[in-house]
Structure formats: structure tokens, C-alpha cells
Amino acid sequence: MTNIQTAIQDHFWSHYSELVRQTVIPYQWEALNDRIQDAEPSYSIRNFRIAAGLEVGEFGGWIFQDSDLYKWLEAVAYSLKRYPDPELEKMADGAIGLIGQAQHENGYLNTYFTIQEPGKEWTNLYEAHELYCAGHLFEAAVAYYDATGKRNLLDIACRFADLIASLFGTNPGQMRAYCGHPEIELALVKLYQATGEERYLNLSLYFIDERGSKPSYFLEEWERRGRTTIWAQGEPNLEVYQSHLPVREQSVAVGHSVRAVYLYTAMADIARLTGDSKLSEACERLWANTTGKQMYITGGIGATHLGEAFTFDHDLPNDTVYAETCASIGMIFWARRMLQLEAKSEYADVMERALYNNVLGSMAKDGKHFFYVNPLEVWPEASAKSPDKFHVKPVRQKWFGCSCCPPNVARLISSLDEYIYGVSEDGQAVHVHLYIGSELSFETGGRKVSLSQKSELPWNGRVEFSVMIPGSTNDGIAFNLALRIPNWFGSERPTLTVNGETLQYHVEQGYAIINRAWNDGDKLEWLLPIETKLIAANPLIRADAGKAAIQRGPLVYCVEEADNGKPLATLSLADEPVLSESEASGLLGGCVVVEGNGVVADQSGWEEGLPYRPLSKKRKAVRFKAIPYYLWGNREPGEMSVWLRY
Amino acid sequence: MTNIQTAIQDHFWSHYSELVRQTVIPYQWEALNDRIQDAEPSYSIRNFRIAAGLEVGEFGGWIFQDSDLYKWLEAVAYSLKRYPDPELEKMADGAIGLIGQAQHENGYLNTYFTIQEPGKEWTNLYEAHELYCAGHLFEAAVAYYDATGKRNLLDIACRFADLIASLFGTNPGQMRAYCGHPEIELALVKLYQATGEERYLNLSLYFIDERGSKPSYFLEEWERRGRTTIWAQGEPNLEVYQSHLPVREQSVAVGHSVRAVYLYTAMADIARLTGDSKLSEACERLWANTTGKQMYITGGIGATHLGEAFTFDHDLPNDTVYAETCASIGMIFWARRMLQLEAKSEYADVMERALYNNVLGSMAKDGKHFFYVNPLEVWPEASAKSPDKFHVKPVRQKWFGCSCCPPNVARLISSLDEYIYGVSEDGQAVHVHLYIGSELSFETGGRKVSLSQKSELPWNGRVEFSVMIPGSTNDGIAFNLALRIPNWFGSERPTLTVNGETLQYHVEQGYAIINRAWNDGDKLEWLLPIETKLIAANPLIRADAGKAAIQRGPLVYCVEEADNGKPLATLSLADEPVLSESEASGLLGGCVVVEGNGVVADQSGWEEGLPYRPLSKKRKAVRFKAIPYYLWGNREPGEMSVWLRY
């Protein structure tokens, strides 16, 4: 992919990449250094300093705290690639130097075991996250090398990867083990792609193959540890860690949802690189289950906070929901890999759904406050007073003790350009997955081609493309351009014009395929008029029965107390909702607001303290106002709901 | 109250008292002896045998396991009072002998501390339930003495009570402590009433007065124990144990719901016996909060399984509900005491609601299976697969490791005659709180009077009373008869006839007052025609917004999968529900079934694995069938719901 470059220039998304560059990355650096007032300390940098012998103290934070620094470095790398910044790069180099100092002679690198339990390395693969942290190191190293051309972090990563490759595998004397938290598998694929070293791909394949084999390594290891665990009680739960079955035999998404999608991401990578059809079939089955039966309309996954986990098909409660930010980010990673396996629009549809709703909504407008849990229904008093909902926060938090999500958002948004296009190896097929203003450069048949995209999404559905072929002699360069037809678009086909003339096209796997010889200056217009729609959930999803959600293009909407009063639960859609749209430039930084006819229960006659009485059908007509879900929780804390009774 | 006798003879309830006598009591004896196959062992009898030195072993079960035997003995006593049974009495005497052998020289009695932690007595009032178990011993002793005239258990109880009275109080050298789980307070009032010993009333008053005083005994004790606890983590949570404030300052029901209502029951007792208006005002405030803002329509209380606790006003989720059986039984105890403080029909309304719905529904038709949690909405797959709902069982269980509820049901049902009437000390006012066929005997002005009640409730609202005055010379005996006008009755006044003639009456506190001189043979007819009604919840109760429940007389109804298919959540009431009633003599032992017009979502066109799509308003008309809530879960396990969308 070295001959492909993408640069985002978008009226909607550039704001967010700027926010990440100017605010999120500096803010998170302060957080990693424990300099955010009134926020839980991170301990990340301090742990590395202690492990490097520069400071004395105890390990702080979670056992996987190292990964926060790695994820920050990865985000920094993506940012540096687009916006060189010597100051930031110096800061990053300093952190990398510190990481190097904390690395052992033999390549081992993990501040928890170095500080807290030296000698106990690799004795708790089930819970101790050593390989997981290594994975985040590898991802950061590859990104930093790609952005700066510097090998400083890559060399650290390779030394550690080489140690791991020597310790794990099927050879005599090696551990037949794998990590409780998948992550290293996808990271090793990146390391392979960056270095060309097949042993990293093979190591990833080994971890994938070994997972779920019998007898279970996790059970044996638990016995060896005298049946002790860090968090879990009793015998390891193999489903929670997706190690209950060999991965090729898995069909249903189970367990901790972030672990699950990180694993499936690597499975899709390996399936593509090895052509293993058993693995790609497993990916397809797991995809169908996850996105068809266990995904919220916002692209969130994980129905319960207990184990941050999937529960079972069609169980998607809106108020006790988990829908962790990291899990939706993992969905996006996975969707991207599925698109590389096979360009089907449903993968991009899910990618877009998760991106514009669950993930984007996790970050406050200021870039300094984040949701870990992304609910579809909030009653702030319940979040404060009902232990069943303590995990559902009505306002974004500054920083979390377990702060996996904020740096994950930063690295996703700062690498968003990698998710827009898919270009085949030979440059003969260019898929447009996301409609985000950007410029793509690639090569086909030895010629350089640029494709410039201008998009008015998510507010309007007008997208323009211009083809630029430097030094063109108008002899035409043939390649297929494939434009995704989003699943939120109606049953009609979108209108396509090329140089002002309407063009017929055929559709493959949800993409409009335009097969022609392109010339410099060719202009395409792709019209996806956006309508506001009421969406129903499958009747098997009990939590949404009798309810509808509002969706406008890729954006799911919600109603908030700030606009509609409370209790929000008494608001329903009128028989004729008559939805209307209006631009509200002053609201929450500007957005399109949807209004509609609703009814609310008549609260009169309910004296204080009367709990039940004969039903009266007296109801009051109101005009309700809905805002995009990703903007919720940016005003006074209040009730919120995505689903409305009809 | 020794001059008042009540005997139930009722077409509906006699079945249950017979079931308790013939099935529940023998079954529970087997359970207490660990002889129920495939059920969790109780260890109760075994613990007493070990404590008595008759067996060697470890303590088994919960720290409060002794109370199960005491509650069983209490139920046995009530049963023996109505149905003498030498065999059963012999069995009970044997158990009492065993209890006596386990009692220490100084009166102390608790098998956990005797077996497991001798020397640690009274060091963990917060959690160890010693005084709680003592309370259940006292209740059983009083009931057994009242039923049989035998002092064997009463003497054991008094010896222990005397020890407690010497240890706890405000005198120098005494512990200024009280129990983490209220229960002894109400039991000491019974012990006082049975023995006439004022020191027991004073001890109860002391516990009531001391609770919630500062500095907190529980916090100090926790420090003394080196900050260790049995279950709780960290510092004792004073709200959970209702010790956050002196009881007279409490206004909102908080914490563990069984603890709360046991405490409030004793508070109402003491308020009545001492005339303490501060205490009765606190009872009224707590009553208004509990029943007006924190009670399910089934009479259940406790909104969360975490801590088995109240959460906050109007938070009454139907699917993650707790609504423990014991808590509703405690509500009934409390309502009874509130009626004794002041005869207001709202107390009896709640008593009836809890009795006919939450409590009655907790026991299976066979008397051998019980619910601990009484949900208003069940999705069996979620109970099996979502950790948020593991506590909600779709089928009644044989026996529980923590088996507080089944013996509590037994003792309530076998003493139900005590809840029907209220007779003033002078016999001049007779309140009828519940319409249950029975015969009441009391004295007024030195004359014996009997009142015979025949009731067709809960199916029909016809109630008849006959007055019997033995040796009457038709000179007339004046007393007030007060008949409760149930809150489920309409806005019209019920029709009352005396000896065939319609009688006008005035209403006081929700009771029809009939003030006349009564003669032997007088006959009253009291007509409460029962209508099926749709009931709405207060709009502040978010969980029930846009929904209605069906109620017929005192019975709340529910829909079950067995009658209506699934997913039940897609069923709503039609605009014109046209409810109809029919007797179904063959269904679940006979009941009145309610049918109505409903609509269900059209499931056609939802291909497997399609989670969301544009809303179609296509719906299918159906005729749904509802059964009384107390009968749910007696067929194939399936979905159930009390509330229906309208």
C-alpha cells in the first residue's frame, strides 16, 4: 500500500482531526504524565520511568497501563504523517527513548512485571496482558516508522517480537500459549507488512491457530498458578476470552466485546494474506452474527457491563447497555479488514454507522471528555442512584483509570484517511467506502492518478469527484471506480453524472461500478439525497419493540431533555409524525435538527405520591426536537433517548 | 387480643392454608433436614445438631441459617393453632429440644458462632445477624406458646432475651449497639405482649432509639474488627442498613428492602404502644414514600438485586427488578401495624395488593417451588444468558441456599386470619380489612359476638356477613362495623344491605361505617362488583411509560407466552381493547381469564439477521389472553409481562 496516499480535507471531519492534533494529543500527553487536575492518574510515564530505573516507586494503574502510551504514540505518528511537527516529534522521541530504557537486555518489555512481579513474566497469559501490550507497541512502532522513517521504536518492537517468537510456538521448549486479550495478532500482521519479515506473520498465524485448542492453556496455567487469578473468580471462563473453540469453529460473537473484534480483525487479515477459506468463512459467520443480531443501531456492541460483554442474540437493552467506545473502534478495524477480503457495502455500512454514531459520540466537542459506555437511553438520576446503571454516565469524563478508550479514539480519527478508499494491488479497482472529502493518490499501469473527493455528508448527500492525471495526454486511463450505495439510501438508485452527463452503471456487492477510461479533469457527481427516516428494529430485539429511531443519512438521532423536557419516556411519536429538518447553525457547533409531532402523557391529576390509577388516554400534542446522537450530552446533563414509542 | 379469635373458611384461601399445612410445612421440614433431592442443602438442623454436640462438623449455609428453623416453627405453631396435629407437634417439640441443647448456659443461642467462631460473639453486629436470628426465635416462641400453651420454646427465648437485655443498652458496660438486620425489634414487642414483661418492650424501644445515632456503632465496630467484613466491601454503608439517620428523622425508604420494612413494622408497633407521635409521623412519611413512589403494582418493593435494595423514587424497572418475596411479606407486616395505629383503607389496600400478587405469586401451585425475585417482565433467555438478569428466574426453584422466602410465605399464609379484622380494645369498633371467608369472635360490653364472613373474592365482589350473638334476647348490641372500600372499586359507593334493606352509611378513612345495635341473625350484604380495568402508572415511573396493566379487583394480570406466543414485547393493546372476562375452570386450577384486542408487529419481511430497517406500520390484530399474575410461571417456561403498551 506504499504507493497509496490519502489526505483528508473535509468540512466535517477536518475539524475532528484538527481537534485530535491540537487538543486531544496534547491533553492525553498531560494525562499520561498525571498532570490533569481532578482526573484519575494514568501512571503510564511514571511506570516507564520506574522500570527504566529513573525513579523509585510502585507500579500504578491497570496491569495493561503501558498500552496507553503506545496508543498515544500511534496517534502521534498518524498526526505527524499529515502534519509534521518537530516539537511533537521530539516529545515522541523522548518517550520512545524512555521505552527503550525500560526494555530488558533480551527484548522483554512490560513495566508491570519489571516493577511489580519480576520473575513472574509469562505466568498469566490469561489475564496479564503482556502480549496485548506488545501488540500496541508494534502498532505504534509501525505507524511511527511509516510517518517519520525512523526505526527507533520499530527496533524496540522487533527485538520484543523476536523474543516472543522464540518463546511461543509448537517447537519443543516453546509455550503453546496465546494472549487472554487478542491484539498482538493484528499487530504482528502490521509488523510483517512494515518489515517484510514472514516470521511475524507466522507468529500471528500461530496465535490464531492455537487459540481455543484443547486441552486449554488457560486452564492448565490456572492450575499451575495454584488456581489464582487477578480479577476473575474461579475457573477461567473460556468464552469470555474467545478461547472456548478453535477460531475456525466459532460462529457466534461471545465474551468481552473488545477482545472479540480485535481477534476477528486479525482473523480477517490472516484469511486475506493466506487465502484460508475456513478462516474467511468464520469471519463471515461472526460478522453476520455480530452485526445482524448483537449490534445497536449506533454501531455499539456489548450488551452488558458485567464482563463488558456480548450476551446473546437480540439482547440489546438501551439503558443498561455497554457499547464500549473501544469495541466500536474494533468493529471499524474489523470492517476495514472485511472490505479488504471482499468489497461488500455492508461492511462499509457498519463502519460508517459505528464511526458517525457510537465512536464520534464518545468524545465531547472539546476533545477533553470521553464516554467509555455509550448508552441509547439515559436517566441521570438512575446513573447516580441505581447500581444497575452506575456504569452509564450522563456526562463525558475527563480521564479514566482504565483509559483504553480516549487514546483509541485519537488513533482512529488521526488515521481515518486509511478507511475511505480501497485500491486493488494493481490499481485497477478503486472502491470508495466513505464519503469524506479527501484526495487519493495511487498508481495504475505505471501512471499516477489522483482522485479528489468533495462531500457534503453527513448533512447533504452531494458528493463530487475530480480525476487528476498529471502529465495527461488525454489518452485515457482505464480503471474501475466503485462507489458505495449506502444502506441508508432508498430503494432508487443514486444519480451519477460524469462530466455533466447522467451515466448508467451496474451494481456489484452494493457498489456502483463505473468502468471507463478516465481523463485528467473528469468530474463525477454522485447524488445521495438524504431523507430523514423512521427506523424499526427487528421484532426479536425486545428492547426496541413498539419503538422507532430517527436516522438521517448515516446519523442516528436522539431526543434530549434540554429540548423536550422530562420525563422523556412519556414522549411518543404521533400517528403522523410529520418530520421536518432545519439547519441549526448555532446549536452544538452547527447541525441539522429534526422536529416532529409527538404526544406526551398528560401529567395533570397525578397527585404527588399516587403511583397507579385507571388509565386515561388524555395526552398532549407536542412538537419534539431531535439532534444527532453524536452530539448528545454536550449541554446540561439530562435524559436522552434514541428510541421513541410510536 | 386474647379475646379475639378468627378462623378462615374461604373458597380461595382455605386451599392455600391447606397447602401450607399438608405440603409446605412437611416439605420444608425435609428441606431443613437436607433431604430434598437436587435442591441446595439447608444445613439448618445439622447446624443445631453440631452446636448441641450431637454431631461433628462445620457450620453450613448462611450465617443466619438458624432463622429458617425458627420461621418453620412459627408456621407450624400457626398451623397447630387451627389444626391440632399431635404428630406435627411432636416433631416441633423435638426440634425445640434440639434448640435447647444448642443454647449456652448463659442463654446465648446461635449455631454459627457456637460452631465456627466461638469467642467472636457480638463482634459483628453489622453483618452477623445474631440479633436477627434471636428475633425469629422470639416470634416462633410466642406463636408456639399461643398455639399450644407450652413454654418450652418461650423459656429458651426469654433466657436469650434476658441475656441480650443485660448486654445491650445505655448503662455502663453495655454495648450501645443494634442489629444490622432489623427483626428483633418487632419480635421483642411480641415477646412483651405474650409475657407482659415490660423489659422486652423497653429493649425494643432501646434498639429503635439507638439506631442511626452518631458516632455510628457500625463504623466503630468495623474499625475494631480491623476493617474486615463478611460480604460488604470497604466501609459499612449505613444507608443499606437504615442506620444513616435516627429513625425518627427518616423520610425515604432506602437500602435493603426487607431490613427496611421489618424496621418500619417495629417502629409502628412502638409508636402505637408508646403514643410517640414523632415515631408515627416517621412511619407515615416512610409509608407514603414506599407505597407511593417505590412500589410495583404487584406490591413488590426493591428495584435492584444489588443489595436487594430500594434505589430511588419512581425507579421501578420491570425486567431487572428484585421485588423479593420477603420484602412484600414485610410490607404486609408493616401495613397491619399501620392499620393498628390508624384504620385507613390505604394500608389495607397495599396489604391486599402485596398478598394477592407478589406474595401469592411467589409460591407454585404445588407448594414446593418458590420465587425469591418476583419480576413483572420475563424473557427466559435473558435470565439464562444476561448477567444483568441472572437473578430473575423464569421458573420457581425448589429451595434456595439463602432460603428466607419459602418459610416466610408459610408463616404468613398460616397466620393470615390475623390480617382480616381489626377489633378495638373495647370491642366497640370492628374493621374488616380483607374480604376473606372467616368467622370472627370477639367480646364487646361483656357479650360474646361472632361475625361470619362469606366472600366470593377475588373472582366476584359479593360479600356476606352474619352476626351471631349466643343467648341473644334481641335486645341489640351496639358496635361499629367498618367495611373497607377497596381502592380498586370505582368512584360509586358499594351497595350495602342489612337484612335485605339498603342502608346508607358514612365513610371514614376509606371504610363504610355502620353504626347500629346488632341482633343475632342480622345479615349484611356488601356488593363490590368487580370490573376489569386498565391501570396506568404515574408518568414519573419511566419503566411503565406508555403502558397499561390489567387489574381485576385485587388481582393484577399478566400475559404469558403460553397463551400469546413470542416475542411478547411486540404485543400492544389495540386502540379499543374491548376487554372480556371468562371463567376458565380448567386453567391452572381455575381462574378468571381476561381477553382483549391487541396488535403485534408484523414479523414478515424481517429476514434472518436484519437488525434495522425503515419503519412499516403494518401490524396484525390479535386477541390476547391475560391470566392473574399470581398464577404465572406454572406452565412451560416462557415470556411474561404485566405491562402492555397502549
PDB file of N, CA, C and O in Angstrom, chain A residues 526-569:
ATOM      1  N   TRP A 526     -22.184  12.554  -7.651  1.00  0.00           N
ATOM      2  CA  TRP A 526     -22.838  11.364  -7.076  1.00  0.00           C
ATOM      3  C   TRP A 526     -23.865  11.885  -6.074  1.00  0.00           C
ATOM      4  O   TRP A 526     -23.504  12.503  -5.077  1.00  0.00           O
ATOM      5  N   LEU A 527     -25.134  11.673  -6.385  1.00  0.00           N
ATOM      6  CA  LEU A 527     -26.189  12.295  -5.583  1.00  0.00           C
ATOM      7  C   LEU A 527     -26.909  11.274  -4.710  1.00  0.00           C
ATOM      8  O   LEU A 527     -27.513  10.321  -5.212  1.00  0.00           O
ATOM      9  N   LEU A 528     -26.799  11.508  -3.442  1.00  0.00           N
ATOM     10  CA  LEU A 528     -27.432  10.614  -2.446  1.00  0.00           C
ATOM     11  C   LEU A 528     -28.381  11.443  -1.581  1.00  0.00           C
ATOM     12  O   LEU A 528     -28.120  11.656  -0.392  1.00  0.00           O
ATOM     13  N   PRO A 529     -29.471  11.948  -2.160  1.00  0.00           N
ATOM     14  CA  PRO A 529     -30.332  12.841  -1.370  1.00  0.00           C
ATOM     15  C   PRO A 529     -30.666  12.202  -0.018  1.00  0.00           C
ATOM     16  O   PRO A 529     -31.059  11.036   0.045  1.00  0.00           O
ATOM     17  N   ILE A 530     -30.478  12.956   1.029  1.00  0.00           N
ATOM     18  CA  ILE A 530     -30.662  12.400   2.380  1.00  0.00           C
ATOM     19  C   ILE A 530     -32.073  12.681   2.853  1.00  0.00           C
ATOM     20  O   ILE A 530     -32.529  13.819   2.844  1.00  0.00           O
ATOM     21  N   GLU A 531     -32.747  11.619   3.242  1.00  0.00           N
ATOM     22  CA  GLU A 531     -34.079  11.774   3.818  1.00  0.00           C
ATOM     23  C   GLU A 531     -34.027  11.379   5.283  1.00  0.00           C
ATOM     24  O   GLU A 531     -33.299  10.469   5.657  1.00  0.00           O
ATOM     25  N   THR A 532     -34.855  12.026   6.063  1.00  0.00           N
ATOM     26  CA  THR A 532     -34.999  11.625   7.453  1.00  0.00           C
ATOM     27  C   THR A 532     -35.955  10.439   7.497  1.00  0.00           C
ATOM     28  O   THR A 532     -37.032  10.497   6.922  1.00  0.00           O
ATOM     29  N   LYS A 533     -35.540   9.384   8.139  1.00  0.00           N
ATOM     30  CA  LYS A 533     -36.368   8.173   8.160  1.00  0.00           C
ATOM     31  C   LYS A 533     -36.616   7.682   9.576  1.00  0.00           C
ATOM     32  O   LYS A 533     -35.780   7.855  10.466  1.00  0.00           O
ATOM     33  N   LEU A 534     -37.758   7.054   9.731  1.00  0.00           N
ATOM     34  CA  LEU A 534     -38.022   6.341  10.976  1.00  0.00           C
ATOM     35  C   LEU A 534     -37.587   4.898  10.765  1.00  0.00           C
ATOM     36  O   LEU A 534     -37.941   4.271   9.770  1.00  0.00           O
ATOM     37  N   ILE A 535     -36.816   4.402  11.691  1.00  0.00           N
ATOM     38  CA  ILE A 535     -36.253   3.059  11.568  1.00  0.00           C
ATOM     39  C   ILE A 535     -36.830   2.177  12.667  1.00  0.00           C
ATOM     40  O   ILE A 535     -36.944   2.597  13.815  1.00  0.00           O
ATOM     41  N   ALA A 536     -37.198   0.956  12.299  1.00  0.00           N
ATOM     42  CA  ALA A 536     -37.669  -0.018  13.287  1.00  0.00           C
ATOM     43  C   ALA A 536     -36.588  -1.059  13.509  1.00  0.00           C
ATOM     44  O   ALA A 536     -35.750  -1.296  12.641  1.00  0.00           O
ATOM     45  N   ALA A 537     -36.615  -1.661  14.677  1.00  0.00           N
ATOM     46  CA  ALA A 537     -35.703  -2.767  14.959  1.00  0.00           C
ATOM     47  C   ALA A 537     -36.429  -4.086  14.706  1.00  0.00           C
ATOM     48  O   ALA A 537     -37.662  -4.154  14.765  1.00  0.00           O
ATOM     49  N   ASN A 538     -35.658  -5.101  14.420  1.00  0.00           N
ATOM     50  CA  ASN A 538     -36.200  -6.453  14.277  1.00  0.00           C
ATOM     51  C   ASN A 538     -37.061  -6.784  15.503  1.00  0.00           C
ATOM     52  O   ASN A 538     -36.643  -6.528  16.636  1.00  0.00           O
ATOM     53  N   PRO A 539     -38.251  -7.335  15.289  1.00  0.00           N
ATOM     54  CA  PRO A 539     -39.144  -7.627  16.424  1.00  0.00           C
ATOM     55  C   PRO A 539     -38.502  -8.525  17.490  1.00  0.00           C
ATOM     56  O   PRO A 539     -38.954  -8.538  18.634  1.00  0.00           O
ATOM     57  N   LEU A 540     -37.453  -9.248  17.105  1.00  0.00           N
ATOM     58  CA  LEU A 540     -36.800 -10.104  18.105  1.00  0.00           C
ATOM     59  C   LEU A 540     -35.967  -9.291  19.104  1.00  0.00           C
ATOM     60  O   LEU A 540     -35.598  -9.805  20.156  1.00  0.00           O
ATOM     61  N   ILE A 541     -35.682  -8.037  18.765  1.00  0.00           N
ATOM     62  CA  ILE A 541     -34.967  -7.165  19.706  1.00  0.00           C
ATOM     63  C   ILE A 541     -36.014  -6.568  20.645  1.00  0.00           C
ATOM     64  O   ILE A 541     -36.617  -5.543  20.377  1.00  0.00           O
ATOM     65  N   ARG A 542     -36.239  -7.248  21.765  1.00  0.00           N
ATOM     66  CA  ARG A 542     -37.331  -6.875  22.684  1.00  0.00           C
ATOM     67  C   ARG A 542     -37.245  -5.425  23.146  1.00  0.00           C
ATOM     68  O   ARG A 542     -38.270  -4.769  23.318  1.00  0.00           O
ATOM     69  N   ALA A 543     -36.035  -4.947  23.367  1.00  0.00           N
ATOM     70  CA  ALA A 543     -35.883  -3.622  23.966  1.00  0.00           C
ATOM     71  C   ALA A 543     -36.420  -2.516  23.075  1.00  0.00           C
ATOM     72  O   ALA A 543     -36.757  -1.442  23.556  1.00  0.00           O
ATOM     73  N   ASP A 544     -36.498  -2.773  21.770  1.00  0.00           N
ATOM     74  CA  ASP A 544     -36.927  -1.722  20.846  1.00  0.00           C
ATOM     75  C   ASP A 544     -38.337  -1.967  20.313  1.00  0.00           C
ATOM     76  O   ASP A 544     -38.792  -1.254  19.405  1.00  0.00           O
ATOM     77  N   ALA A 545     -39.023  -2.958  20.864  1.00  0.00           N
ATOM     78  CA  ALA A 545     -40.358  -3.298  20.355  1.00  0.00           C
ATOM     79  C   ALA A 545     -41.291  -2.108  20.506  1.00  0.00           C
ATOM     80  O   ALA A 545     -41.301  -1.438  21.537  1.00  0.00           O
ATOM     81  N   GLY A 546     -42.064  -1.839  19.468  1.00  0.00           N
ATOM     82  CA  GLY A 546     -43.022  -0.739  19.510  1.00  0.00           C
ATOM     83  C   GLY A 546     -42.365   0.620  19.447  1.00  0.00           C
ATOM     84  O   GLY A 546     -43.008   1.630  19.721  1.00  0.00           O
ATOM     85  N   LYS A 547     -41.096   0.644  19.068  1.00  0.00           N
ATOM     86  CA  LYS A 547     -40.375   1.912  19.041  1.00  0.00           C
ATOM     87  C   LYS A 547     -39.755   2.156  17.669  1.00  0.00           C
ATOM     88  O   LYS A 547     -39.602   1.237  16.864  1.00  0.00           O
ATOM     89  N   ALA A 548     -39.411   3.400  17.429  1.00  0.00           N
ATOM     90  CA  ALA A 548     -38.720   3.752  16.194  1.00  0.00           C
ATOM     91  C   ALA A 548     -37.583   4.701  16.537  1.00  0.00           C
ATOM     92  O   ALA A 548     -37.645   5.428  17.531  1.00  0.00           O
ATOM     93  N   ALA A 549     -36.546   4.661  15.715  1.00  0.00           N
ATOM     94  CA  ALA A 549     -35.448   5.614  15.855  1.00  0.00           C
ATOM     95  C   ALA A 549     -35.460   6.510  14.624  1.00  0.00           C
ATOM     96  O   ALA A 549     -35.974   6.137  13.570  1.00  0.00           O
ATOM     97  N   ILE A 550     -34.895   7.675  14.781  1.00  0.00           N
ATOM     98  CA  ILE A 550     -34.803   8.611  13.661  1.00  0.00           C
ATOM     99  C   ILE A 550     -33.393   8.513  13.098  1.00  0.00           C
ATOM    100  O   ILE A 550     -32.412   8.551  13.840  1.00  0.00           O
ATOM    101  N   GLN A 551     -33.313   8.354  11.790  1.00  0.00           N
ATOM    102  CA  GLN A 551     -31.993   8.322  11.167  1.00  0.00           C
ATOM    103  C   GLN A 551     -32.028   9.241   9.943  1.00  0.00           C
ATOM    104  O   GLN A 551     -33.010   9.296   9.194  1.00  0.00           O
ATOM    105  N   ARG A 552     -30.950   9.957   9.762  1.00  0.00           N
ATOM    106  CA  ARG A 552     -30.855  10.874   8.628  1.00  0.00           C
ATOM    107  C   ARG A 552     -29.483  10.648   8.018  1.00  0.00           C
ATOM    108  O   ARG A 552     -28.463  10.995   8.611  1.00  0.00           O
ATOM    109  N   GLY A 553     -29.466  10.020   6.852  1.00  0.00           N
ATOM    110  CA  GLY A 553     -28.178   9.624   6.289  1.00  0.00           C
ATOM    111  C   GLY A 553     -27.496   8.693   7.273  1.00  0.00           C
ATOM    112  O   GLY A 553     -28.141   7.796   7.844  1.00  0.00           O
ATOM    113  N   PRO A 554     -26.209   8.864   7.511  1.00  0.00           N
ATOM    114  CA  PRO A 554     -25.527   7.955   8.438  1.00  0.00           C
ATOM    115  C   PRO A 554     -25.791   8.275   9.900  1.00  0.00           C
ATOM    116  O   PRO A 554     -25.397   7.507  10.772  1.00  0.00           O
ATOM    117  N   LEU A 555     -26.453   9.397  10.159  1.00  0.00           N
ATOM    118  CA  LEU A 555     -26.594   9.844  11.540  1.00  0.00           C
ATOM    119  C   LEU A 555     -27.863   9.333  12.199  1.00  0.00           C
ATOM    120  O   LEU A 555     -28.970   9.554  11.697  1.00  0.00           O
ATOM    121  N   VAL A 556     -27.686   8.679  13.318  1.00  0.00           N
ATOM    122  CA  VAL A 556     -28.806   8.326  14.181  1.00  0.00           C
ATOM    123  C   VAL A 556     -29.103   9.546  15.047  1.00  0.00           C
ATOM    124  O   VAL A 556     -28.168  10.252  15.461  1.00  0.00           O
ATOM    125  N   TYR A 557     -30.366   9.799  15.310  1.00  0.00           N
ATOM    126  CA  TYR A 557     -30.758  10.945  16.122  1.00  0.00           C
ATOM    127  C   TYR A 557     -31.227  10.516  17.501  1.00  0.00           C
ATOM    128  O   TYR A 557     -31.472   9.334  17.754  1.00  0.00           O
ATOM    129  N   CYS A 558     -31.321  11.488  18.378  1.00  0.00           N
ATOM    130  CA  CYS A 558     -31.840  11.209  19.717  1.00  0.00           C
ATOM    131  C   CYS A 558     -32.583  12.440  20.212  1.00  0.00           C
ATOM    132  O   CYS A 558     -32.405  13.535  19.683  1.00  0.00           O
ATOM    133  N   VAL A 559     -33.442  12.224  21.202  1.00  0.00           N
ATOM    134  CA  VAL A 559     -34.094  13.358  21.855  1.00  0.00           C
ATOM    135  C   VAL A 559     -33.434  13.572  23.209  1.00  0.00           C
ATOM    136  O   VAL A 559     -33.043  12.618  23.880  1.00  0.00           O
ATOM    137  N   GLU A 560     -33.304  14.825  23.565  1.00  0.00           N
ATOM    138  CA  GLU A 560     -32.699  15.170  24.856  1.00  0.00           C
ATOM    139  C   GLU A 560     -33.669  15.994  25.686  1.00  0.00           C
ATOM    140  O   GLU A 560     -34.499  16.737  25.154  1.00  0.00           O
ATOM    141  N   GLU A 561     -33.477  15.874  26.996  1.00  0.00           N
ATOM    142  CA  GLU A 561     -34.287  16.655  27.938  1.00  0.00           C
ATOM    143  C   GLU A 561     -34.148  18.153  27.670  1.00  0.00           C
ATOM    144  O   GLU A 561     -35.125  18.903  27.785  1.00  0.00           O
ATOM    145  N   ALA A 562     -32.957  18.583  27.289  1.00  0.00           N
ATOM    146  CA  ALA A 562     -32.722  20.009  27.062  1.00  0.00           C
ATOM    147  C   ALA A 562     -33.713  20.587  26.046  1.00  0.00           C
ATOM    148  O   ALA A 562     -34.114  21.743  26.141  1.00  0.00           O
ATOM    149  N   ASP A 563     -34.116  19.795  25.078  1.00  0.00           N
ATOM    150  CA  ASP A 563     -35.048  20.269  24.063  1.00  0.00           C
ATOM    151  C   ASP A 563     -36.490  19.878  24.334  1.00  0.00           C
ATOM    152  O   ASP A 563     -37.408  20.503  23.809  1.00  0.00           O
ATOM    153  N   ASN A 564     -36.687  18.807  25.084  1.00  0.00           N
ATOM    154  CA  ASN A 564     -38.019  18.208  25.159  1.00  0.00           C
ATOM    155  C   ASN A 564     -38.581  18.032  26.563  1.00  0.00           C
ATOM    156  O   ASN A 564     -39.653  17.461  26.725  1.00  0.00           O
ATOM    157  N   GLY A 565     -37.876  18.498  27.568  1.00  0.00           N
ATOM    158  CA  GLY A 565     -38.366  18.334  28.932  1.00  0.00           C
ATOM    159  C   GLY A 565     -38.264  16.889  29.401  1.00  0.00           C
ATOM    160  O   GLY A 565     -37.647  16.054  28.730  1.00  0.00           O
ATOM    161  N   LYS A 566     -38.863  16.611  30.548  1.00  0.00           N
ATOM    162  CA  LYS A 566     -38.830  15.258  31.091  1.00  0.00           C
ATOM    163  C   LYS A 566     -40.134  14.972  31.816  1.00  0.00           C
ATOM    164  O   LYS A 566     -40.851  15.915  32.127  1.00  0.00           O
ATOM    165  N   PRO A 567     -40.443  13.731  32.119  1.00  0.00           N
ATOM    166  CA  PRO A 567     -39.688  12.528  31.747  1.00  0.00           C
ATOM    167  C   PRO A 567     -39.814  12.238  30.241  1.00  0.00           C
ATOM    168  O   PRO A 567     -40.915  12.200  29.712  1.00  0.00           O
ATOM    169  N   LEU A 568     -38.667  12.047  29.626  1.00  0.00           N
ATOM    170  CA  LEU A 568     -38.624  11.788  28.189  1.00  0.00           C
ATOM    171  C   LEU A 568     -39.380  10.518  27.813  1.00  0.00           C
ATOM    172  O   LEU A 568     -39.888  10.391  26.700  1.00  0.00           O
ATOM    173  N   ALA A 569     -39.420   9.565  28.753  1.00  0.00           N
ATOM    174  CA  ALA A 569     -40.059   8.283  28.456  1.00  0.00           C
ATOM    175  C   ALA A 569     -41.533   8.444  28.099  1.00  0.00           C
ATOM    176  O   ALA A 569     -42.109   7.585  27.446  1.00  0.00           O
TER     177      ALA A 569
END
